[in-house]
Amino acid sequence: MPEPAALALIDGQPAALPLDDRGLAYGDGLFETVLLFRGRPVWWDAHLERLARGAAALGIAAPDRRVWQDDLAALLAGPAPLAERQVLKLILTRGSSGRGYAPDRSAAARRIVQLLPAPADRPDWRRDGIVLRWCALRLAEQPRLAGLKHLNRLEQVLARAEWDDPAIAEGLLCRQDGQPVSATAANLFVVAGRRLLTPPVDRCGVAGVCRRFLLAQPEASECELDRQAVLQADELFLCNSLRGILPVARLGERVFSRGPFTRALMARLAAAEPAFAFECAG
Amino acid sequence: MPEPAALALIDGQPAALPLDDRGLAYGDGLFETVLLFRGRPVWWDAHLERLARGAAALGIAAPDRRVWQDDLAALLAGPAPLAERQVLKLILTRGSSGRGYAPDRSAAARRIVQLLPAPADRPDWRRDGIVLRWCALRLAEQPRLAGLKHLNRLEQVLARAEWDDPAIAEGLLCRQDGQPVSATAANLFVVAGRRLLTPPVDRCGVAGVCRRFLLAQPEASECELDRQAVLQADELFLCNSLRGILPVARLGERVFSRGPFTRALMARLAAAEPAFAFECAG
């Protein structure tokens, strides 16, 4: 059964996407997936800041916060029933142009906003931890695009297509030099003693919004990690802005326990943001 | 003045693109730009073969040749006047899916075909040669995507945005290790003595259709080239399937003459394919 069409607006209107849009033609744009908790966008400022940073890096004019705010209000005023958890997806493209890579500098950027269902997490994931695998695909290194949540995501698509087993929640991606970077749709954190470490995303990977929250914790820092460091971690978890913290129970053959550090961080996250106060998180 | 909307079909119909299309969401697809010469698609087999190879590499089900042929016939039967030169753009995406990188294996691929104006080349380019620059952006290396004409083209967009000067026709891109690969939208060939050399595209770059024609010439082979080899070439030219061969008159400070080898190849190309029999090419 196909799902009903999601509620969507293009530049504030229920319009069709022009086929000369550069988001379609070249992936020439950015996106954000924002958790809506009881209709409120979680980490709204951080998402819009990352979008603005990405737009500056790509030379796309980012709309004001107020414009996105109006789009969200229009979506929420629509006929769709409000769920406790939903996803607001924002896409910002360079807009339309003729054929060819040269951007039309007079063209206006284009906004696409969509209201989508929240991810269907298994309730045991937060209590017992997830199963993680190593992906065979290695991420290319492009410092000009690293950290950005841009629309060129074929690497993540190919990596996610490596497994079908629903018991495996995520896959870990390494750079060309073999150093672990992130999961396909989540950042990676390693607990080593009293330290909380996450790989830098200056050569590839995405600078996640939940990663940003966690990097602001006093124990946290960026650190190059090799596979051995990941496998020898005391605790391991993934994070993203839709799911918060997901403890890792197993990576390949290595079994991890959801240790006290991860539990404490989940409690801190729940205290800072009620959307992540899951019953099983304590 | 905006150009009139291009004639376009989605899965054979004048429909709107669903906003859950993975081509838009992730650049999850491929494209071809085919020269239409008096309504005939030039190098049609080579384009469809490359598209099929790309689809196999990405795990997308490519439609039969006949389906594309019917799309083209429907476009040409439309109200747009037939020009001597036009561009047929084919896009093949993985189709629709819910949010998230995991492909929906039951979803059908989606075809988008568009009839577009031919590129507006300056008439002196083939006679006098073009001016080429070095791009600062370096291509990332992703063997899983190298050679394919996929929809993840932010690197080419950023590279093409490095210059505005209409006197500069193209920019040359190097890999992360500094080795020249191609221009932003054309392949690179170097004439060295009696040899015709082009860089391999197994780590990055696109396996161009005109490049394929040229590699079938007896003097031609793939060869790793460094910047010095490019600057010391006897002759230099770019090629793609819309423009054929474009001799290079200047690269940075280095001036090239449109030498006898390039002239002979342009004549061979014109003999093989009448679309490239330009008056000034002899």
Coordinates of C-alpha atoms in Angstrom, one line a residue, chain A residues 137-247:
Chain A
L137 CA 32.0 1.4 0.9
R138 CA 34.6 4.0 1.9
L139 CA 33.7 7.7 1.9
A140 CA 35.5 9.9 -0.6
E141 CA 37.3 13.0 0.9
Q142 CA 36.1 16.4 -0.2
P143 CA 36.9 19.1 2.2
R144 CA 34.8 21.6 0.3
L145 CA 31.7 19.6 1.1
A146 CA 32.6 17.9 4.3
G147 CA 30.4 18.6 7.3
L148 CA 27.5 19.9 5.1
K149 CA 24.1 18.2 4.8
H150 CA 24.1 18.6 1.0
L151 CA 21.9 16.7 -1.5
N152 CA 24.8 14.6 -2.9
R153 CA 24.1 11.4 -1.0
L154 CA 24.8 8.5 -3.3
E155 CA 27.5 7.2 -1.0
Q156 CA 25.1 6.9 1.8
V157 CA 22.5 5.3 -0.5
L158 CA 25.0 2.7 -1.7
A159 CA 26.3 2.0 1.9
R160 CA 22.7 1.6 3.2
A161 CA 22.0 -0.8 0.3
E162 CA 24.7 -3.1 1.6
W163 CA 22.4 -4.9 4.0
D164 CA 18.7 -5.9 4.2
D165 CA 18.6 -7.6 7.6
P166 CA 16.2 -5.5 9.7
A167 CA 18.0 -6.7 12.8
I168 CA 20.9 -4.5 11.8
A169 CA 20.1 -0.9 12.5
E170 CA 23.0 1.0 11.0
G171 CA 26.3 0.7 9.2
L172 CA 29.7 2.3 10.0
L173 CA 31.5 4.1 7.3
C174 CA 35.3 4.7 7.0
R175 CA 37.3 7.1 5.0
Q176 CA 39.5 6.0 2.1
D177 CA 42.3 5.7 4.6
G178 CA 40.3 3.3 6.7
Q179 CA 39.5 5.7 9.6
P180 CA 35.9 5.4 10.9
V181 CA 33.8 8.5 10.4
S182 CA 30.1 8.0 11.0
A183 CA 27.1 5.7 10.4
T184 CA 25.1 6.2 7.2
A185 CA 22.6 8.5 8.9
A186 CA 24.1 9.2 12.4
N187 CA 27.3 10.3 14.0
L188 CA 29.5 8.0 16.0
F189 CA 30.6 8.6 19.6
V190 CA 33.1 6.5 21.5
V191 CA 33.4 6.4 25.3
A192 CA 37.0 5.8 26.4
G193 CA 37.5 6.0 30.1
R194 CA 36.1 9.4 31.2
R195 CA 36.4 10.8 27.6
L196 CA 33.7 11.1 25.0
L197 CA 35.2 11.1 21.5
T198 CA 33.8 11.6 17.9
P199 CA 35.7 11.6 14.6
P200 CA 36.2 15.0 12.9
V201 CA 34.1 15.7 9.8
D202 CA 36.5 18.0 8.0
R203 CA 37.3 15.6 5.2
C204 CA 33.9 13.8 4.9
G205 CA 30.8 13.1 7.0
V206 CA 28.1 15.4 8.3
A207 CA 28.3 17.8 11.2
G208 CA 25.2 16.5 13.0
V209 CA 23.0 18.6 15.2
C210 CA 22.8 16.0 18.0
R211 CA 26.6 15.7 17.6
R212 CA 26.9 19.4 18.2
F213 CA 24.8 19.1 21.4
L214 CA 27.1 16.3 22.6
L215 CA 30.3 18.1 21.7
A216 CA 29.3 20.9 24.0
Q217 CA 29.5 18.4 27.0
P218 CA 32.6 18.9 29.1
E219 CA 33.9 15.3 28.5
A220 CA 33.6 15.6 24.7
S221 CA 36.1 16.3 22.0
E222 CA 36.8 15.6 18.3
C223 CA 39.5 12.9 17.9
E224 CA 40.8 10.8 15.0
L225 CA 39.8 7.2 15.8
D226 CA 41.0 4.1 14.1
R227 CA 39.0 0.8 13.9
Q228 CA 40.9 -0.6 16.9
A229 CA 40.0 2.5 19.0
V230 CA 36.3 1.9 18.1
L231 CA 36.5 -1.8 18.9
Q232 CA 38.3 -1.2 22.2
A233 CA 35.9 1.5 23.3
D234 CA 34.2 1.0 26.7
E235 CA 30.9 2.1 25.3
L236 CA 29.7 3.1 21.8
F237 CA 26.7 5.0 20.6
L238 CA 25.2 6.7 17.5
C239 CA 23.3 9.9 17.5
N240 CA 21.2 12.1 15.3
S241 CA 18.6 14.8 15.6
L242 CA 15.6 12.5 15.0
R243 CA 16.6 9.7 17.3
G244 CA 18.8 11.3 19.9
I245 CA 21.3 8.7 21.4
L246 CA 21.2 5.1 20.3
P247 CA 23.5 2.9 22.3

